[in-house]
Coordinates of C-alpha atoms in Angstrom, one line a residue:
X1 CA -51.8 28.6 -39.8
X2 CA -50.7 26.4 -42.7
X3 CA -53.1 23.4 -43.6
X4 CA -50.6 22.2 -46.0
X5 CA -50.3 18.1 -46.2
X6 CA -47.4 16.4 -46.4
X7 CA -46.9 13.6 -49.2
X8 CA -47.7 10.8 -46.6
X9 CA -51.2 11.7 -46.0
X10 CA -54.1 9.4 -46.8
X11 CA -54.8 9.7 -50.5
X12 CA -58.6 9.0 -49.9
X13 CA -58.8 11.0 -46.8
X14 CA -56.4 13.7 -46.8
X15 CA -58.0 16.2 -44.6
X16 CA -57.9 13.3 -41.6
X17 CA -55.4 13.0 -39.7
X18 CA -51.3 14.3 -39.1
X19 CA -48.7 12.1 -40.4
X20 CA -46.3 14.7 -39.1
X21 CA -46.8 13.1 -35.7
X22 CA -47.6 9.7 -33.8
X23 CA -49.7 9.6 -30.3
X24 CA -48.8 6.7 -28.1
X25 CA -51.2 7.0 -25.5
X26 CA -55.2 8.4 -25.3
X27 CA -56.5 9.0 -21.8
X28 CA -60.4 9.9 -22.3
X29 CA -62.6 11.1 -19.7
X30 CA -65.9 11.4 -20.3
X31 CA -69.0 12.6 -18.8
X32 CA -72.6 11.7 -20.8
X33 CA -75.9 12.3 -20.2
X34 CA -78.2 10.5 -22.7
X35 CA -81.7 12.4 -22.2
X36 CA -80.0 15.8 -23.7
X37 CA -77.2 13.8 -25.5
X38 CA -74.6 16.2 -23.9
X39 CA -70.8 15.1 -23.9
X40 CA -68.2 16.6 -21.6
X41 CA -64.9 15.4 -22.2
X42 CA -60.9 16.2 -21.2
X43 CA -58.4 14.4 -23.0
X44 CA -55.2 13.5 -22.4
X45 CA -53.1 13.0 -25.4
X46 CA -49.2 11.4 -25.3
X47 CA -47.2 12.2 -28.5
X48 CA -44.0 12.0 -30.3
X49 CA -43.0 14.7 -33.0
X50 CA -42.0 12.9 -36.5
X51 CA -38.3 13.8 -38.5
X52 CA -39.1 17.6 -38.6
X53 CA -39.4 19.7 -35.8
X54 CA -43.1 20.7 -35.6
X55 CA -44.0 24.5 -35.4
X56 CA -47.8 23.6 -35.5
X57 CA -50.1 20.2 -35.8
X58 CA -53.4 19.2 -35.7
X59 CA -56.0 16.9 -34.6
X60 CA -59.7 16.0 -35.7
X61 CA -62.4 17.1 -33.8
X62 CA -66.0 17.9 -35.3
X63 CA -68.5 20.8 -33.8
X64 CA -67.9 21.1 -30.1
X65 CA -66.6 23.7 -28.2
X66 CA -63.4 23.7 -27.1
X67 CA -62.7 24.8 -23.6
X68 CA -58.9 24.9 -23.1
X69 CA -55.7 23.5 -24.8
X70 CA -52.3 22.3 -23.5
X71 CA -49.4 21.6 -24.9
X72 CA -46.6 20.6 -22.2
X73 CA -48.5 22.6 -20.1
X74 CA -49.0 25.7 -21.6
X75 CA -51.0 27.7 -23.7
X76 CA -50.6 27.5 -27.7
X77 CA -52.3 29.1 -30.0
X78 CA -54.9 27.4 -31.7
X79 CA -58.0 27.5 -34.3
X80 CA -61.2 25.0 -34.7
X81 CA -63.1 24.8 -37.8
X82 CA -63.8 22.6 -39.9
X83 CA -63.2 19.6 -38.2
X84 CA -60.0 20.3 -37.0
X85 CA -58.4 21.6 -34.2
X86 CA -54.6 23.2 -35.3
X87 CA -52.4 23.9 -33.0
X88 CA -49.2 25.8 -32.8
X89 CA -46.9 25.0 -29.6
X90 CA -45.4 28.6 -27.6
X91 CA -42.2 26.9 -28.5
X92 CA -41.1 24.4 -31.6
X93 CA -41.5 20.9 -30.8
X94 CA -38.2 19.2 -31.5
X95 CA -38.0 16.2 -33.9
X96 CA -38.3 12.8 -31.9
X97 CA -39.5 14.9 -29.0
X98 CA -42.4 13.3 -26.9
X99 CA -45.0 16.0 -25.7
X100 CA -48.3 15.9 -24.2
X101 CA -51.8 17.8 -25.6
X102 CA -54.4 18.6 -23.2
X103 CA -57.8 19.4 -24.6
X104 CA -61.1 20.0 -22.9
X105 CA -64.6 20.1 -24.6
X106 CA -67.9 20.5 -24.6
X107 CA -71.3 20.0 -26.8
X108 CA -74.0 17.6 -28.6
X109 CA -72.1 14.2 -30.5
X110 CA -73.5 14.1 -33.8
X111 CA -72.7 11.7 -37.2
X112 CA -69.8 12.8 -39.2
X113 CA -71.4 13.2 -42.3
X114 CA -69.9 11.2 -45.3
X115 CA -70.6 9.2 -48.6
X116 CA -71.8 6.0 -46.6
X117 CA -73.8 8.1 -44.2
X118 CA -73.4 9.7 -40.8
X119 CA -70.1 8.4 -39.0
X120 CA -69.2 8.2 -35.2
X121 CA -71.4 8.7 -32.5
X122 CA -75.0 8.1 -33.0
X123 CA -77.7 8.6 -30.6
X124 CA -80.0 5.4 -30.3
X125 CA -83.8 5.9 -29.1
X126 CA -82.1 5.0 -25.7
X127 CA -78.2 5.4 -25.0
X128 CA -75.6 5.9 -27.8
X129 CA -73.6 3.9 -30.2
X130 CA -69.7 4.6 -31.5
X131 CA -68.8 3.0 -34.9
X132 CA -66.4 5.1 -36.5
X133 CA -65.0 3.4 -39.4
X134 CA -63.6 4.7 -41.4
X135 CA -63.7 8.9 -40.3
X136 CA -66.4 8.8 -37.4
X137 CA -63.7 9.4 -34.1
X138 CA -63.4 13.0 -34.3
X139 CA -67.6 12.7 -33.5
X140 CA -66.7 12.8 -29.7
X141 CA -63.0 12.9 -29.2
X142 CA -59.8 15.0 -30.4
X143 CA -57.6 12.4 -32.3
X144 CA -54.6 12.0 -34.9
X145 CA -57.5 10.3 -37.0
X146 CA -55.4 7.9 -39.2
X147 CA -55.2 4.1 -39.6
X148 CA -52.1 3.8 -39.0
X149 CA -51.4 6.2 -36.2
X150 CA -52.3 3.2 -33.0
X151 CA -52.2 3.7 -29.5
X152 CA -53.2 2.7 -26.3
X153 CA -56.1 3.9 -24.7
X154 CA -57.5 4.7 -21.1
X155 CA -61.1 5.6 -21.6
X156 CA -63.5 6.7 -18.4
X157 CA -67.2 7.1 -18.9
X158 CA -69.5 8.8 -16.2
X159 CA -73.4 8.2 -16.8
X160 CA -76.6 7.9 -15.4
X161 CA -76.4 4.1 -13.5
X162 CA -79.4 2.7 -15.5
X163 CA -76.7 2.3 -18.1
X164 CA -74.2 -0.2 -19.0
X165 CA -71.1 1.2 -20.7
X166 CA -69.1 -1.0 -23.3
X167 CA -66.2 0.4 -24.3
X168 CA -63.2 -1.2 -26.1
X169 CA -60.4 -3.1 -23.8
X170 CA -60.7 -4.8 -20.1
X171 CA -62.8 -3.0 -17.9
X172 CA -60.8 -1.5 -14.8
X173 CA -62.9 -0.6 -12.3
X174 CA -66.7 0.8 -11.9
X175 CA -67.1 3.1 -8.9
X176 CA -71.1 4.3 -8.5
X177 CA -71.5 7.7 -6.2
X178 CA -75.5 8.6 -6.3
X179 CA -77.3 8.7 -9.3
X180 CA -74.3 8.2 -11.3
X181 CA -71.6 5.7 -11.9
X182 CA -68.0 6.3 -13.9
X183 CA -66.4 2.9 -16.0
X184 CA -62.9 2.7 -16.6
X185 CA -61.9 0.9 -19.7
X186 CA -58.0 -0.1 -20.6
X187 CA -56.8 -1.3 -24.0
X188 CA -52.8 -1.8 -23.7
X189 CA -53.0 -3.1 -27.6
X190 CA -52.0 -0.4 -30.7
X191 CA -55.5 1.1 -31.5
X192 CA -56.5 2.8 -34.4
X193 CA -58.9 5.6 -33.7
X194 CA -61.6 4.5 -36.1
X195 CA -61.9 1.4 -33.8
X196 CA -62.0 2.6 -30.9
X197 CA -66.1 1.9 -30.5
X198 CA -68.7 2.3 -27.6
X199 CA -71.6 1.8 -26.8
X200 CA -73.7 2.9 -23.5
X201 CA -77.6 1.1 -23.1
X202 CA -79.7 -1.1 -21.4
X203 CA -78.2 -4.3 -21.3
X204 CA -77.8 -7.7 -19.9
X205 CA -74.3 -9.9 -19.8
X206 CA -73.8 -13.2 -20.5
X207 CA -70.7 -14.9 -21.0
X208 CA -70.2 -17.1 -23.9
X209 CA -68.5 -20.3 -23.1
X210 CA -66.4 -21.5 -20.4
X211 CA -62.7 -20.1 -21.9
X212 CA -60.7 -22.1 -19.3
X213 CA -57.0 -21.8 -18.6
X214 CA -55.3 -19.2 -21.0
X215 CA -57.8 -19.3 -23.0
X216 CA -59.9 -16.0 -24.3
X217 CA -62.9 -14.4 -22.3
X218 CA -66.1 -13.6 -24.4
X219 CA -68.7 -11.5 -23.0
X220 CA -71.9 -10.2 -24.5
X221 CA -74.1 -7.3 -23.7
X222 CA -77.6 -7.6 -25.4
X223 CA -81.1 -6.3 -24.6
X224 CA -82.9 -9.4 -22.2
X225 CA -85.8 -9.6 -25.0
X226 CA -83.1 -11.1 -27.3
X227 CA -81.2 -13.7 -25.0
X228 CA -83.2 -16.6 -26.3
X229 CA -82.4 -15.9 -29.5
X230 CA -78.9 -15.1 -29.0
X231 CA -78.1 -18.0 -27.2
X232 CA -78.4 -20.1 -30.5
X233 CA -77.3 -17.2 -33.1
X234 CA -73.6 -16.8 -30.8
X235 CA -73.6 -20.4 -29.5
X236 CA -70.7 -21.2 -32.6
X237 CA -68.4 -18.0 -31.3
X238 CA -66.2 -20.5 -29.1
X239 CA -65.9 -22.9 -31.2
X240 CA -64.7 -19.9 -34.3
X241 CA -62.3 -18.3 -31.7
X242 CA -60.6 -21.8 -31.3
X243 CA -60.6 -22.7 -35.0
X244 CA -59.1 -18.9 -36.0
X245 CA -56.5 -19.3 -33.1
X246 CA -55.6 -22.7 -34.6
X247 CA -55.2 -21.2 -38.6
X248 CA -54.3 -17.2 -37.9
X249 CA -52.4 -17.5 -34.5
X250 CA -53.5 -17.3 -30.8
X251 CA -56.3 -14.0 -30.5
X252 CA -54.3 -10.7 -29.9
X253 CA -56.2 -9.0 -27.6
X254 CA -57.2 -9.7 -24.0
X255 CA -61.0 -10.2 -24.3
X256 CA -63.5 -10.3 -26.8
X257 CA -66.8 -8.7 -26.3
X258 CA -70.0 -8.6 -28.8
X259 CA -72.5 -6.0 -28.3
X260 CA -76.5 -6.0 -29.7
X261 CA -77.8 -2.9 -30.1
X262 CA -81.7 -2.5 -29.5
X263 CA -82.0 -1.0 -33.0
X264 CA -81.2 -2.4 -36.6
X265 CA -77.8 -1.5 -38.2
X266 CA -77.4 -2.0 -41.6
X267 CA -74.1 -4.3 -40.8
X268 CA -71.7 -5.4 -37.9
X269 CA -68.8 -3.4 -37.3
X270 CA -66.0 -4.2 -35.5
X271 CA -64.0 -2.2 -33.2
X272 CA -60.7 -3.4 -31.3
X273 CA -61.4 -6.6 -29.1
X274 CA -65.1 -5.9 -29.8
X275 CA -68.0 -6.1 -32.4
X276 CA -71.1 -4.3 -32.6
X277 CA -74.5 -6.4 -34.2
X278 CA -78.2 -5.1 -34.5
X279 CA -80.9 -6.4 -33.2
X280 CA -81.3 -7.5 -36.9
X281 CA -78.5 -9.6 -36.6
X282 CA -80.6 -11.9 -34.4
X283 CA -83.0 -14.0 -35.5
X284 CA -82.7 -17.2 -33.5
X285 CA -81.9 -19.4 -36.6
X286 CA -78.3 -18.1 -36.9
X287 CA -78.9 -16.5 -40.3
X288 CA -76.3 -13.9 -39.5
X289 CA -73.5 -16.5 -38.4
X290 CA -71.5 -16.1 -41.8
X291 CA -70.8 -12.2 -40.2
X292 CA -70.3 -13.3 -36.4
X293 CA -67.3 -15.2 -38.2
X294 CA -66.6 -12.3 -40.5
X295 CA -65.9 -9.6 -37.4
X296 CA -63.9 -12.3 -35.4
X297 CA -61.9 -12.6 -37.8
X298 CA -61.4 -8.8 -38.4
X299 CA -59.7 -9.5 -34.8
X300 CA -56.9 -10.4 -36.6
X301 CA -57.0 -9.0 -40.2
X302 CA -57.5 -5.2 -39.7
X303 CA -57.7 -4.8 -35.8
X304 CA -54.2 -6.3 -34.8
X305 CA -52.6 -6.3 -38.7
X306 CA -53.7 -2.8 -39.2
X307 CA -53.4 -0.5 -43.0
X308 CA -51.2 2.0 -43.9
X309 CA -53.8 3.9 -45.4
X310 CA -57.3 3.3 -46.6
X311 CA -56.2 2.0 -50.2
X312 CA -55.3 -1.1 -48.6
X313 CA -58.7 -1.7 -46.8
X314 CA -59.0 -5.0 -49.1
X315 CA -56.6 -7.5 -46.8
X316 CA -59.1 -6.3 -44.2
X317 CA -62.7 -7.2 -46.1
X318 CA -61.0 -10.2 -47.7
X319 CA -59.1 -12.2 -45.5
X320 CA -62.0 -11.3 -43.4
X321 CA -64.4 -13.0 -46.1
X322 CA -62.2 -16.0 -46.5
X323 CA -63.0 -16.5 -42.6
X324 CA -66.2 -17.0 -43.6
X325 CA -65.6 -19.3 -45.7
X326 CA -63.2 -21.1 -43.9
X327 CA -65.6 -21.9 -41.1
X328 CA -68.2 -22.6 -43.1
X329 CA -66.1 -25.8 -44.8
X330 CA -65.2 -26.2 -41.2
X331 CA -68.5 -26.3 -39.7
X332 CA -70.0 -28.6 -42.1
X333 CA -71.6 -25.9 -44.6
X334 CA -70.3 -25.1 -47.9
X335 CA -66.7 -25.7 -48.5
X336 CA -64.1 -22.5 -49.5
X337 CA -64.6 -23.3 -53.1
X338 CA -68.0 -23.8 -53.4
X339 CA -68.5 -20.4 -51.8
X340 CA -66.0 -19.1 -53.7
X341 CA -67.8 -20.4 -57.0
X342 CA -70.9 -18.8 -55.9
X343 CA -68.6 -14.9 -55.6
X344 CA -67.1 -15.7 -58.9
X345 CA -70.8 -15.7 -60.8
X346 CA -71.9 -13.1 -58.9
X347 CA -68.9 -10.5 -59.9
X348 CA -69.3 -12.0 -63.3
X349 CA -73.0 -10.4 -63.2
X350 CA -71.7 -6.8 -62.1
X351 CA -69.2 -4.3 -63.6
X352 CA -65.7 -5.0 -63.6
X353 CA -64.2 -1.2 -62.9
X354 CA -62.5 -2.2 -59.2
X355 CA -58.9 -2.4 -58.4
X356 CA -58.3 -4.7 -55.5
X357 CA -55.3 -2.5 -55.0
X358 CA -56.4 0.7 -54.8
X359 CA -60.2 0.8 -55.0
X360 CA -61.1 4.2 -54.6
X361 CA -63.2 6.2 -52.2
X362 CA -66.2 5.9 -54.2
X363 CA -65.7 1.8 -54.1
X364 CA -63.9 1.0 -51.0
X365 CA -67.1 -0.6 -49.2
X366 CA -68.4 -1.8 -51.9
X367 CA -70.0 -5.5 -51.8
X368 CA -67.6 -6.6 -54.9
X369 CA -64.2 -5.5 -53.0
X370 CA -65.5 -8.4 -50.2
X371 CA -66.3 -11.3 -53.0
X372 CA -63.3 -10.1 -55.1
X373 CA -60.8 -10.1 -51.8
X374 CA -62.0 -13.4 -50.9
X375 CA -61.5 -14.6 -54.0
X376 CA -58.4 -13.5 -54.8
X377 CA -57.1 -15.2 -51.4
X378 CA -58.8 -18.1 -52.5
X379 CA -56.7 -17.8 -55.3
X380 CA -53.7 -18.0 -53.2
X381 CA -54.6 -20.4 -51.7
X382 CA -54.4 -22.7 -54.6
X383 CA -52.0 -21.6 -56.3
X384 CA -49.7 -22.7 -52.7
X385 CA -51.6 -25.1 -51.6
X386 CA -52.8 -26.0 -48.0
X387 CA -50.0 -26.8 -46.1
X388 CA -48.2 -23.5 -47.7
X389 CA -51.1 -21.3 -47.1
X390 CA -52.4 -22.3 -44.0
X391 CA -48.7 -21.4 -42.6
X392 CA -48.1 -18.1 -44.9
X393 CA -51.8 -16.7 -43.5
X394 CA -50.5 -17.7 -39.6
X395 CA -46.9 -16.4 -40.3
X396 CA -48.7 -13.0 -41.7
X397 CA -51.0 -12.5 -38.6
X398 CA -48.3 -13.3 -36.0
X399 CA -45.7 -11.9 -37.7
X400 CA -47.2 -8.6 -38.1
X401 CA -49.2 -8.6 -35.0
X402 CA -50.1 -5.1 -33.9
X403 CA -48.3 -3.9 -37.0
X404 CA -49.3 -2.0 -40.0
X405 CA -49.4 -3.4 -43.4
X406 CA -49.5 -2.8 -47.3
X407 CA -50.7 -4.7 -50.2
X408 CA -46.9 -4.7 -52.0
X409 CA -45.7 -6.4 -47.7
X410 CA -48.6 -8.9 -48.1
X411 CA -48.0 -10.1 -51.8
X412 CA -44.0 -10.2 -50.7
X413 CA -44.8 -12.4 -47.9
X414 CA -46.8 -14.9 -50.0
X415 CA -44.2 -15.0 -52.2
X416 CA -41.6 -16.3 -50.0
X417 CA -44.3 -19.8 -49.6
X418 CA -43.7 -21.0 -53.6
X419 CA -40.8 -21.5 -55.6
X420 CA -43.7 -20.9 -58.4
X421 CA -43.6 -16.9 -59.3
X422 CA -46.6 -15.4 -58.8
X423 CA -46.7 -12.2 -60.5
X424 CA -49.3 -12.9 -62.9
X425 CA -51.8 -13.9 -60.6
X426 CA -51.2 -10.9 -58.4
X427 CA -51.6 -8.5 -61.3
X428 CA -54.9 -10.7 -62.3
X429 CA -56.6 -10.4 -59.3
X430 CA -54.9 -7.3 -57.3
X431 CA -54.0 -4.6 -59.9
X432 CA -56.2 -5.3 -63.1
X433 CA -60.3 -4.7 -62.9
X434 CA -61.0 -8.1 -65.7
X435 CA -62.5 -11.0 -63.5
X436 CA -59.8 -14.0 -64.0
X437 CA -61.0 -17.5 -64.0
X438 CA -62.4 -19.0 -61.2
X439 CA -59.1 -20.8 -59.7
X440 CA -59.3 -24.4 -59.4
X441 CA -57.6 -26.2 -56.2
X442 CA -54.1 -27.2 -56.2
X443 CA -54.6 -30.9 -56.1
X444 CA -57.5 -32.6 -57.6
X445 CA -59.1 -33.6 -54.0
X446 CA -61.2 -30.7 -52.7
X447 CA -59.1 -28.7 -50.2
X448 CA -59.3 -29.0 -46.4
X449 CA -58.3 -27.1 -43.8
X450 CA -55.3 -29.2 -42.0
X451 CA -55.5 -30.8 -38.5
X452 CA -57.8 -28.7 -36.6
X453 CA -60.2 -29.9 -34.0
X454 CA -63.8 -30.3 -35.3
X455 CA -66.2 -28.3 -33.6
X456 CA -68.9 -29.9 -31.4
X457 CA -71.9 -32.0 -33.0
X458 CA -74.5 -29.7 -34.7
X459 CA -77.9 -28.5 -33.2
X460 CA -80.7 -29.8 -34.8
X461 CA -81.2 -26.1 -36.3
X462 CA -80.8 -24.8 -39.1
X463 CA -80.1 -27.8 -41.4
X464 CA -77.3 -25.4 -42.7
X465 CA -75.3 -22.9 -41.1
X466 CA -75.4 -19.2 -41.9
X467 CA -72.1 -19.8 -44.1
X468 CA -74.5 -20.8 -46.8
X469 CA -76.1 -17.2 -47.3
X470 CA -75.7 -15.8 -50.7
X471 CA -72.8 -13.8 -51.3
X472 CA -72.9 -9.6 -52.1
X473 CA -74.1 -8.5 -48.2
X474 CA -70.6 -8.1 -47.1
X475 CA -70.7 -6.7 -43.7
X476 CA -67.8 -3.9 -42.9

């Protein structure tokens, strides 16, 4: 079968996913046993064919052994190696046609290996773990691995009933028959498949705040040993989900759930309507409250406004960063600019070779494309001034909600918030690797964030919030 790519694959990833095709709908079901970390799995895939009729397709799955494939309800032919499964229908799939792949399998999860390290599922001391970003979804399902392929998914988890299962979306039903019991996860939103995460462990629920009428349900699943500590390191979350609603646009998803794994990770990572901390990320003195803003805010700025492609992953990282800063100058820490002072000496220390733009493989995680992103909204943000940019960064998030985005769409829409042209600072901070000069606020007064409620009166502890750690640990 032909592996050819089309010209629309992902420049940085073009052996992940098939832009030849678009699924609408995942339905999962998934048996897992952690003592011999053995995955069963059927899924149910909904698709529509692209312009071109489609004599074959594929999707991404890594080392398991595939039982049986569907298409429509017959047999196809089909390969697996290499990571992906190829199929070729017994009949043409007609352009604009909506078909259905059924695929059953079988075998060990393991990391997808990559540059940043292994990928996907990963198998904690006890229960498992799913952060895929930005290739680690074909570790345990069959998908059209691509971020901007979304869906909806239906995700059902059978495992031993010591174990609490998180997965992404509202939680369905949970049915225990002897020794085992089967969750049932929905999420209705568009999905990427890198952020569809899970986790399965020992935990203990808490819900953070009282969300009221219409307002957004936060949960957390921890290990007990941490709750003291927890309770003060997550006792802000509220209070950023109402000041994020107020600047970016009410929360797009239906919940919001935080999960502490019982190991270290070496950074959050967010998944859709949920975030996944270490137990590293807990220290009882909310030294890690700078990233419980940053993965929040991915809620909006990568999760609902999703990428094209991976070249774009900065409006991600840096409108996420700016979060942090924003409720930092909230919250009483440093202001915007002050933290934005502090990027600007540190990229001043480090190489200049990254495009905002277009970044690279090599250089799309790296700590400068966070400072650099931030920065370069901070830029915006003076060069419009508050009242301008507080409504463009709204009108982007609500605008493109559940969408998929570009860097030429997002520099467009800024531009339609200044009679000023903006080209040169664009090219300055987006397309050109030279740091430009630190930009100064629009008006001499140091800027504020406009008419949003001020969050309760401060603990005692710290003296400073976690927006005042140093800048260059960007979380993903």
């Amino acid at each position: 079968m032909s592996g050819q790519k089309t010209a629309a694959s992902d420049p940085y990833f073009p052996a992940n996913g098939d832009p030849r095709y678009r699924v609408h709908r995942y339905e999962l079901t998934l048996d897992y046993r952690p003592g011999p970390n053995r995955l069963a799995g059927t899924a149910r895939i909904s698709a529509i064919a692209g312009r071109a009729p489609l004599t074959e397709f594929q999707l991404n799955l890594t080392e398991f052994k595939v039982g049986r494939v569907q298409v429509n309800g017959r047999s196809p032919q089909y390969t697996h190696r290499g990571g992906k499964l190829r199929i070729r229908p017994a009949k043409p799939l007609p352009a604009g046609a909506a078909f259905t792949v059924e695929v059953n399998w079988t075998g060990n999860p393991k990391p997808v290996r990559s540059p940043w390290g292994g990928l996907g599922w990963e198998e904690l001391t006890d229960g498992a773990l799913v952060a895929s970003q930005p290739i680690g979804a074909p570790s345990w399902y069959p998908c059209n691995d691509r971020p901007a392929d979304k869906a909806s998914y239906q995700i059902s988890i059978t495992t031993p009933s010591a174990y609490t299962v998180v997965a992404v979306g509202r939680l369905l039903t949970r049915t225990t028959k002897a020794s085992t019991t089967t969750w049932v996860y929905e999420q209705p939103a568009p999905t990427p498949s890198y952020l569809v995460g899970l986790s399965i462990g020992m935990y203990q629920t808490v819900l953070l705040g009282d969300p009221g009428l219409g307002g957004v349900p936060q949960a957390a699943h921890l290990p007990a040993h941490l709750l003291s500590q927890f309770s003060r390191d997550f006792a802000r979350q509220p209070a950023m989900m109402q000041l994020f609603e107020e600047l970016f646009g009410p929360y797009p998803f239906g919940e919001y759930t935080v999960v502490v794994a019982d190991e270290e990770l070496d950074v959050p990572v967010e998944a859709q309507g949920v975030s996944f901390f270490g137990a590293n990320h807990v220290d009882g003195a909310r030294g890690s409250e700078r990233l419980v803003a940053h993965e929040l805010a991915h809620q909006w700025f990568g999760n609902s406004v999703s990428i094209a492609d991976w070249r774009h992953i900065w409006l991600n990282e840096g409108l996420a960063k700016y979060a942090e800063w924003l409720w930092s100058e909230h919250a009483g820490g440093r202001t915007a600019h002050e933290l934005a002072a502090a990027a600007h000496r540190l990229l001043a220390s480090m190489p200049l070779d990254l495009r905002l733009s277009d970044p690279g493989r090599k250089l799309m995680f790296d700590d400068r494309l966070y400072e650099r992103g931030g920065l370069a909204v901070h830029a915006i943000r003076c060069a419009l001034g508050d009242a301008a940019f507080f409504r463009m960064l709204r009108d982007w998030a609500t605008m493109h909600r559940h969408g998929v985005v570009t860097t030429t769409a997002f520099t467009t829409h800024v531009a339609r918030y200044t009679a000023e042209p903006l080209d040169d600072l664009f090219s300055a901070w987006l397309y050109e690797t030279a740091l430009p000069p630190l930009p100064s606020p629009a008006t001499p007064a140091q800027p504020s964030i406009p008419e949003v409620p001020r969050v309760p009166a401060r603990p005692g502890y710290p003296p400073r919030n976690g927006g005042s750690a140093a800048p260059g640990t960007s979380p993903e």
